[in-house]
XYZ file of C-alpha atoms in Angstrom:
506
model
C 0.000 0.000 0.000
C 1.381 3.405 -0.959
C -0.078 6.903 -0.633
C 1.165 10.464 -0.729
C 0.394 14.152 -0.896
C 2.288 17.281 -1.858
C 3.545 19.836 0.602
C 2.265 22.349 -1.905
C 0.174 21.574 -4.973
C 1.977 23.974 -7.273
C 5.594 24.544 -8.175
C 7.463 26.932 -10.455
C 9.400 25.179 -13.208
C 13.012 24.831 -12.104
C 12.192 24.624 -8.385
C 11.698 21.745 -5.941
C 8.489 19.766 -5.495
C 8.068 18.181 -2.060
C 6.028 15.003 -1.786
C 5.104 13.234 1.463
C 4.839 9.462 1.081
C 3.843 6.533 3.270
C 4.341 2.978 2.027
C 4.804 -0.514 3.415
C 7.073 -1.378 0.463
C 10.832 -1.414 0.805
C 11.233 1.227 -1.900
C 9.153 3.471 -4.143
C 9.462 5.959 -6.956
C 7.267 8.519 -8.683
C 6.295 8.548 -12.345
C 5.199 11.918 -13.729
C 2.627 12.610 -16.461
C 1.380 15.837 -17.997
C -2.269 16.385 -18.875
C -2.660 17.735 -22.394
C -4.243 16.568 -25.605
C -3.304 13.167 -24.177
C -1.803 12.037 -20.876
C 1.923 12.114 -21.577
C 4.637 10.367 -19.562
C 7.417 12.878 -18.840
C 9.787 11.519 -16.171
C 10.437 9.170 -13.294
C 12.460 9.475 -10.105
C 14.988 7.039 -8.766
C 14.080 4.560 -6.053
C 13.695 5.842 -2.501
C 13.544 3.800 0.696
C 9.966 3.338 1.848
C 8.688 4.371 5.273
C 5.211 3.590 6.580
C 3.352 6.082 8.740
C -0.271 5.758 9.897
C -2.646 8.707 9.647
C -3.551 10.654 12.779
C -6.588 9.165 14.563
C -9.924 10.948 14.410
C -11.009 12.648 17.647
C -14.303 10.714 17.446
C -12.351 7.584 18.427
C -13.982 5.414 15.741
C -11.611 2.712 14.561
C -10.376 3.357 11.043
C -11.427 7.001 10.943
C -8.613 9.502 10.420
C -8.528 13.165 11.330
C -9.218 15.544 8.429
C -8.038 18.487 10.541
C -4.443 17.465 11.251
C -1.355 17.499 9.059
C -0.655 13.818 8.470
C 3.064 14.427 8.853
C 4.399 11.812 6.463
C 8.109 11.761 5.464
C 9.054 14.396 2.861
C 10.948 13.784 -0.367
C 12.108 16.627 -2.632
C 12.239 16.347 -6.418
C 13.731 18.940 -8.754
C 11.275 19.992 -11.448
C 13.156 20.658 -14.705
C 13.134 24.279 -15.838
C 11.906 23.267 -19.289
C 8.706 21.585 -18.104
C 5.726 23.224 -19.809
C 3.024 24.910 -17.748
C 0.319 22.420 -16.930
C -1.377 20.076 -14.525
C 0.751 17.027 -13.840
C 0.024 13.704 -12.183
C 2.437 11.827 -9.964
C 1.847 8.080 -9.788
C 3.305 6.379 -6.707
C 4.988 3.100 -7.671
C 6.115 0.449 -5.176
C 9.161 -1.707 -5.849
C 8.482 -5.415 -5.804
C 10.884 -8.311 -5.439
C 10.995 -9.253 -9.133
C 12.390 -7.570 -12.203
C 12.452 -3.808 -12.707
C 8.829 -2.745 -13.288
C 7.861 -0.976 -16.474
C 6.529 2.556 -16.254
C 2.746 2.335 -15.775
C 0.594 3.455 -18.699
C -1.774 6.255 -17.768
C -4.466 7.701 -20.015
C -7.763 9.525 -19.734
C -9.669 6.319 -19.041
C -7.338 5.222 -16.214
C -6.614 8.625 -14.678
C -8.992 8.322 -11.731
C -7.890 6.293 -8.754
C -5.773 6.057 -5.584
C -1.980 6.077 -5.234
C -1.616 9.226 -7.330
C -1.892 12.987 -6.867
C -1.829 16.023 -9.126
C 0.166 19.232 -9.013
C 0.440 22.405 -11.072
C 3.613 23.577 -12.800
C 3.722 27.335 -13.197
C 6.104 29.198 -15.508
C 9.063 31.164 -14.178
C 7.829 34.099 -16.296
C 4.044 34.306 -15.862
C 2.059 35.234 -18.949
C 4.818 34.263 -21.365
C 3.044 31.162 -22.706
C -0.515 32.452 -22.479
C -2.630 35.318 -21.170
C -5.279 32.791 -20.077
C -4.998 31.520 -16.503
C -6.753 28.264 -15.600
C -7.487 28.104 -11.873
C -7.637 24.545 -10.586
C -10.234 24.372 -7.824
C -8.103 22.846 -5.075
C -9.839 24.082 -1.911
C -13.096 22.478 -3.037
C -11.270 19.275 -3.897
C -9.892 19.140 -0.350
C -13.294 19.840 1.209
C -14.722 16.682 -0.380
C -11.577 14.555 -0.079
C -12.303 11.640 2.281
C -8.665 10.444 2.140
C -9.923 6.939 1.397
C -7.929 4.099 -0.139
C -9.248 0.714 -1.323
C -7.460 -0.774 1.678
C -8.566 1.877 4.189
C -11.839 3.801 4.468
C -10.950 6.910 6.489
C -14.267 8.788 5.951
C -12.644 12.109 6.792
C -13.690 15.337 5.074
C -15.750 18.476 5.584
C -18.801 16.348 4.775
C -17.908 13.075 6.486
C -17.084 13.212 10.193
C -15.722 16.781 10.148
C -13.786 18.304 13.039
C -15.086 21.567 14.453
C -13.069 24.141 16.380
C -14.874 26.760 18.459
C -12.319 29.551 18.026
C -11.569 29.746 21.742
C -7.847 29.814 20.945
C -8.258 33.032 18.947
C -8.377 31.314 15.559
C -11.384 31.255 13.256
C -14.439 29.263 14.301
C -15.552 26.428 12.049
C -14.746 23.067 10.524
C -11.021 22.580 9.994
C -9.399 20.742 7.104
C -5.716 20.025 6.474
C -4.358 20.238 2.920
C -1.707 17.690 3.919
C -3.661 14.460 3.340
C -3.776 11.945 0.486
C -6.858 11.512 -1.633
C -6.079 10.243 -5.120
C -7.739 11.641 -8.228
C -11.491 11.993 -8.795
C -12.656 15.484 -9.833
C -9.589 16.114 -12.000
C -10.478 13.109 -14.162
C -14.111 14.136 -14.598
C -13.973 17.897 -15.217
C -10.425 19.042 -15.810
C -8.633 16.399 -17.859
C -11.199 16.261 -20.714
C -11.437 20.055 -20.862
C -7.657 20.521 -20.843
C -7.385 18.006 -23.699
C -10.019 19.986 -25.627
C -8.168 23.263 -25.034
C -4.933 21.837 -26.426
C -6.643 20.137 -29.379
C -8.253 23.445 -30.300
C -5.100 25.542 -30.013
C -5.738 27.384 -26.736
C -2.568 27.462 -24.626
C -3.204 28.264 -20.981
C -1.206 28.666 -17.804
C -2.312 27.249 -14.468
C -2.598 28.084 -10.784
C -4.222 26.672 -7.662
C -6.605 28.348 -5.253
C -3.739 28.788 -2.803
C -1.648 30.572 -5.441
C -4.477 33.046 -5.990
C -5.030 33.446 -2.256
C -1.383 34.218 -1.533
C -0.362 36.365 -4.496
C -2.197 39.671 -4.926
C -0.291 40.321 -8.170
C -0.936 36.895 -9.730
C -3.668 38.038 -12.122
C -1.751 41.072 -13.408
C -0.040 38.948 -16.075
C -3.312 37.632 -17.530
C -6.370 38.805 -19.450
C -8.733 35.895 -18.809
C -9.274 33.757 -15.716
C -11.018 30.380 -16.026
C -12.940 28.812 -13.135
C -13.720 25.203 -14.069
C -16.088 22.540 -12.715
C -16.909 22.627 -9.004
C -15.531 25.804 -7.374
C -17.347 26.104 -4.051
C -14.767 27.269 -1.472
C -13.168 30.725 -1.739
C -11.080 32.787 0.645
C -11.638 36.506 1.079
C -8.281 37.215 -0.563
C -9.200 35.148 -3.631
C -12.424 37.053 -4.054
C -10.821 40.479 -3.587
C -8.143 39.667 -6.156
C -10.659 38.526 -8.765
C -12.974 41.492 -8.187
C -10.054 43.896 -8.567
C -8.980 42.063 -11.734
C -12.455 42.525 -13.255
C -12.672 46.186 -12.292
C -9.287 46.707 -13.993
C -10.545 45.247 -17.277
C -9.735 41.578 -16.736
C -12.196 38.960 -17.947
C -13.486 35.854 -16.165
C -15.280 32.783 -17.504
C -16.981 30.813 -14.742
C -17.351 27.443 -16.467
C -18.372 26.177 -13.061
C -21.149 26.177 -10.473
C -21.795 26.195 -6.735
C -19.148 28.864 -7.148
C -17.959 30.963 -4.207
C -20.606 29.491 -1.871
C -18.507 29.154 1.287
C -15.818 31.483 2.582
C -12.720 29.851 4.008
C -9.966 31.082 6.329
C -6.512 29.779 5.425
C -4.553 28.758 8.539
C -1.529 26.829 9.787
C 0.972 28.616 7.566
C -1.249 28.039 4.552
C -1.500 24.262 4.989
C -5.093 24.126 6.271
C -8.338 26.053 6.218
C -11.354 26.624 8.427
C -14.932 27.301 7.327
C -18.023 27.756 9.491
C -20.388 25.591 7.433
C -23.698 23.850 8.079
C -22.221 20.337 8.165
C -23.071 18.096 11.083
C -20.584 16.733 13.593
C -22.224 13.494 14.641
C -25.883 14.392 15.100
C -25.187 18.014 16.001
C -24.886 21.208 13.975
C -22.065 22.934 15.894
C -23.122 26.441 14.918
C -26.178 27.737 13.090
C -26.518 29.950 11.225
C -23.267 29.043 9.511
C -21.494 32.385 9.297
C -19.243 31.654 6.304
C -22.021 31.654 3.713
C -21.032 34.449 1.339
C -24.580 35.567 0.500
C -26.239 35.653 3.937
C -26.428 39.056 5.592
C -24.368 39.903 8.648
C -24.128 38.707 11.386
C -25.564 35.442 10.057
C -23.183 35.356 7.097
C -20.510 37.306 5.232
C -23.024 39.709 3.662
C -21.378 39.696 0.217
C -23.607 37.755 -2.206
C -21.578 35.740 -4.663
C -23.923 37.001 -7.399
C -22.114 40.318 -7.345
C -19.017 38.448 -8.562
C -20.396 35.612 -10.688
C -23.858 36.918 -11.617
C -25.498 33.788 -10.196
C -25.825 31.804 -6.972
C -26.388 28.234 -5.846
C -29.299 29.472 -3.733
C -31.220 30.021 -6.972
C -29.964 26.747 -8.448
C -29.740 23.222 -7.121
C -28.072 19.830 -6.974
C -29.067 16.540 -8.619
C -27.711 13.761 -6.359
C -26.268 10.449 -7.418
C -23.673 9.322 -9.907
C -22.273 11.696 -12.553
C -24.082 12.355 -14.838
C -26.738 9.942 -13.581
C -30.392 10.298 -14.538
C -30.696 14.065 -14.516
C -32.706 15.948 -17.192
C -31.018 16.486 -20.570
C -33.000 19.531 -21.705
C -30.132 22.038 -21.907
C -30.492 25.826 -21.792
C -33.396 27.539 -23.541
C -31.672 30.081 -25.788
C -32.223 33.821 -25.343
C -30.657 36.610 -27.433
C -29.438 34.280 -30.180
C -27.921 37.262 -32.013
C -25.404 37.806 -29.195
C -21.738 37.147 -29.985
C -21.717 34.274 -27.491
C -23.946 32.290 -29.886
C -22.068 33.292 -33.012
C -21.718 30.437 -35.474
C -24.008 28.050 -33.579
C -27.109 28.494 -35.739
C -29.269 28.417 -32.610
C -32.576 30.298 -32.520
C -34.312 32.051 -29.645
C -37.905 31.980 -30.891
C -38.003 35.638 -31.882
C -38.701 34.544 -35.468
C -42.008 33.035 -34.382
C -40.697 29.481 -34.164
C -39.689 27.554 -31.035
C -36.550 28.499 -29.161
C -33.662 26.059 -29.403
C -31.898 24.591 -26.397
C -28.134 24.761 -26.002
C -26.809 21.353 -25.026
C -30.129 19.544 -25.527
C -29.670 15.794 -25.182
C -26.565 16.141 -23.000
C -26.075 16.396 -19.213
C -25.010 20.042 -19.582
C -27.039 21.322 -16.614
C -25.845 19.879 -13.287
C -24.839 18.007 -11.302
C -24.889 21.328 -9.468
C -26.102 24.533 -11.042
C -26.385 28.206 -10.146
C -29.024 30.742 -11.070
C -30.041 34.382 -10.860
C -33.358 35.651 -9.548
C -35.312 36.093 -12.771
C -38.687 37.296 -13.957
C -40.300 36.821 -17.349
C -41.494 39.885 -19.262
C -44.527 40.125 -21.565
C -42.233 39.088 -24.422
C -41.461 35.801 -22.662
C -37.821 36.735 -22.121
C -36.255 36.119 -18.697
C -34.432 39.023 -17.089
C -32.434 39.217 -13.876
C -34.328 41.146 -11.194
C -31.215 42.021 -9.179
C -33.095 41.260 -5.953
C -30.420 38.759 -4.953
C -27.341 40.873 -5.764
C -26.905 40.026 -9.447
C -25.416 43.028 -11.328
C -27.934 45.219 -13.160
C -26.098 44.671 -16.459
C -26.363 40.860 -16.274
C -27.802 39.540 -19.550
C -29.586 36.197 -19.299
C -28.544 34.124 -22.341
C -29.940 30.765 -21.302
C -32.382 29.362 -18.743
C -33.157 25.871 -17.510
C -36.106 25.735 -15.113
C -35.390 23.133 -12.436
C -38.063 20.452 -12.253
C -38.898 18.485 -10.176
C -37.748 20.340 -7.052
C -37.176 18.942 -3.559
C -37.346 21.547 -0.785
C -36.107 19.737 2.337
C -32.788 21.191 3.431
C -31.854 18.249 5.659
C -32.495 15.266 3.377
C -31.661 14.569 -0.245
C -34.189 13.182 -2.686
C -32.924 11.226 -5.662
C -34.134 12.099 -9.177
C -34.995 15.632 -8.025
C -33.269 18.987 -7.992
C -32.488 19.567 -4.334
C -32.827 23.312 -3.901
C -34.574 24.539 -0.746
C -35.917 28.072 -0.859
C -33.480 30.199 1.121
C -34.832 33.714 0.472
C -38.646 33.664 0.268
C -39.873 36.559 -1.823
C -36.414 37.551 -3.051
C -35.881 34.907 -5.693
C -37.565 33.959 -8.916
C -38.202 30.392 -10.020
C -35.264 28.093 -9.319
C -33.465 27.994 -12.652
C -29.950 27.328 -13.870
C -28.911 30.567 -15.551
C -26.268 31.246 -18.189
C -25.293 34.830 -18.898
C -22.765 37.618 -18.609
C -22.195 41.170 -17.426
C -19.533 43.831 -17.852
C -17.960 45.900 -15.066
C -14.562 46.939 -16.368
C -13.963 43.450 -17.737
C -16.555 40.943 -18.876
C -17.734 38.070 -16.691
C -19.410 35.041 -18.268
C -21.060 32.379 -16.141
C -22.070 28.957 -17.412
C -24.148 28.308 -14.288
C -23.320 24.581 -14.262
C -20.518 22.326 -13.073
C -20.606 20.081 -16.131
C -19.916 22.606 -18.894
C -16.243 21.511 -19.130
C -17.256 17.838 -19.112
C -19.652 18.275 -22.056
C -17.113 20.365 -23.991
C -14.186 18.081 -23.229
C -16.039 14.954 -24.298
C -17.324 16.571 -27.504
C -20.958 15.951 -26.619
C -22.444 19.067 -28.225
C -21.038 21.092 -31.145
C -22.900 24.258 -30.172
C -21.564 24.210 -26.590
C -18.087 23.792 -28.031
C -18.635 26.738 -30.374
C -19.873 28.954 -27.551
C -16.721 28.038 -25.643
C -14.549 29.022 -28.622
C -16.418 32.309 -28.878
C -15.774 32.994 -25.195
C -12.083 32.182 -25.384
C -11.529 34.123 -28.605
C -13.305 37.187 -27.262
C -12.259 37.266 -23.618
C -8.610 36.265 -23.882
C -7.910 39.897 -24.826
C -8.347 42.411 -22.032
C -10.379 45.525 -22.826
C -8.002 48.489 -22.983
C -8.684 51.822 -21.327
C -11.363 53.758 -23.198
C -12.301 50.788 -25.415
C -15.950 49.708 -25.198
C -16.350 46.081 -24.138
C -18.268 45.295 -27.335
C -15.223 46.334 -29.365
C -12.834 43.909 -27.702
C -10.644 41.917 -30.047
C -12.530 39.370 -32.138
C -9.828 37.856 -34.330
C -11.656 35.279 -36.404
C -14.630 35.320 -38.751
C -17.733 33.434 -37.737
C -17.672 29.779 -38.766
C -20.507 28.521 -40.928
C -23.625 27.465 -39.025
C -24.229 23.738 -38.530
C -26.639 21.990 -40.881
C -30.348 22.310 -40.180
C -31.466 19.869 -37.542
């Protein structure tokens, strides 16, 4: 059995990567792979003597449970990352040495990427912005929140959602559930959302550079070298510093594409020299909610929450959306987004119609699991013309243009229990929201902010499930990868390529 985690999940090319490993084998090594158009083997380390260390026990005393709040303190090993490694997300596969012949390097591809005994890390360039002005933010805080640190040989059941550890703040630190970043977990979300989308980006000629949530949290100047920030997949946990940096970036003309959902729902407080975080959430410890209301909800007013609705950043919120439980993509509806404003540049080259010609409106992504598994929405109201508009009652910017709507049906309202084959979306602000609906749209405030309103946008694009969704993504990248210059109207931002021909009539 072998497991590991990185002391830090990002490294600058040419610097040292520190990995913490526990194994019952006599020796181990790491094999490295880069995610791109394909999963490419790039290097291996030499053999290192193996040392086994157990995880810290959980304070609940249950046999087998491990603490999600403590640094697991496994032995460190440093590896020099070559200076010529390209920016990207890399995977390290932990390989044990047996007693037989020298093992061959394991083959890793998109189909075998998910699993234990491996971890990912980001390689950042020594000169930011040199390879690309697009920055892809890997959602690492959210990954850690859901990471149970399980292994096929050991079910630890330790996360923010499973047997969390709560601290009351009596020591002067923040109050809330605590989670260490120094725990193993293998690869799950990276294989579902990120790897297919990264492959699509490279196949379609869009170079990007990468960062983690912690990079954005720590470095107030990080975004200054970029024109477009990508938030991808499930991006739920944000620190105050992350949010301030992104808001300042937008106000200065930077663009953001939230190809994600449940985005910026919980605030976190980074602690322990940036190796852990705390968040006052509504997750139970045993049968008890340690503290309600949970004060790290971004949208809830003070003193019950932060009082800064995430809508003001993203344009949408999970409180107007919902979650479809079960496997991904499971049995959720495949209706897609009802198209609005089909003449907008976002829809350029798709051939989609919005019904303004007297015919039925088309649906973006119809027949695919585009909407879900979690989705965000804006408070909307329909006008006499049948077009949905954001009311702004929930904090969505006045300039937010609703480009697509998916009304969530059927809806389950119970906050405390999940109901399968339903959108679980309890009403949190009676009278302040419109119908629960996944909402796609954009607004401009200095820079332009697009929101897909769904976690699975990158999965549908990356797997080539809908040509129109792919075309919308190209339109976004082509338009937003160039920052609006001072005095230049947003609608006149660079648009370098002619519109492709529309698809054949369906």
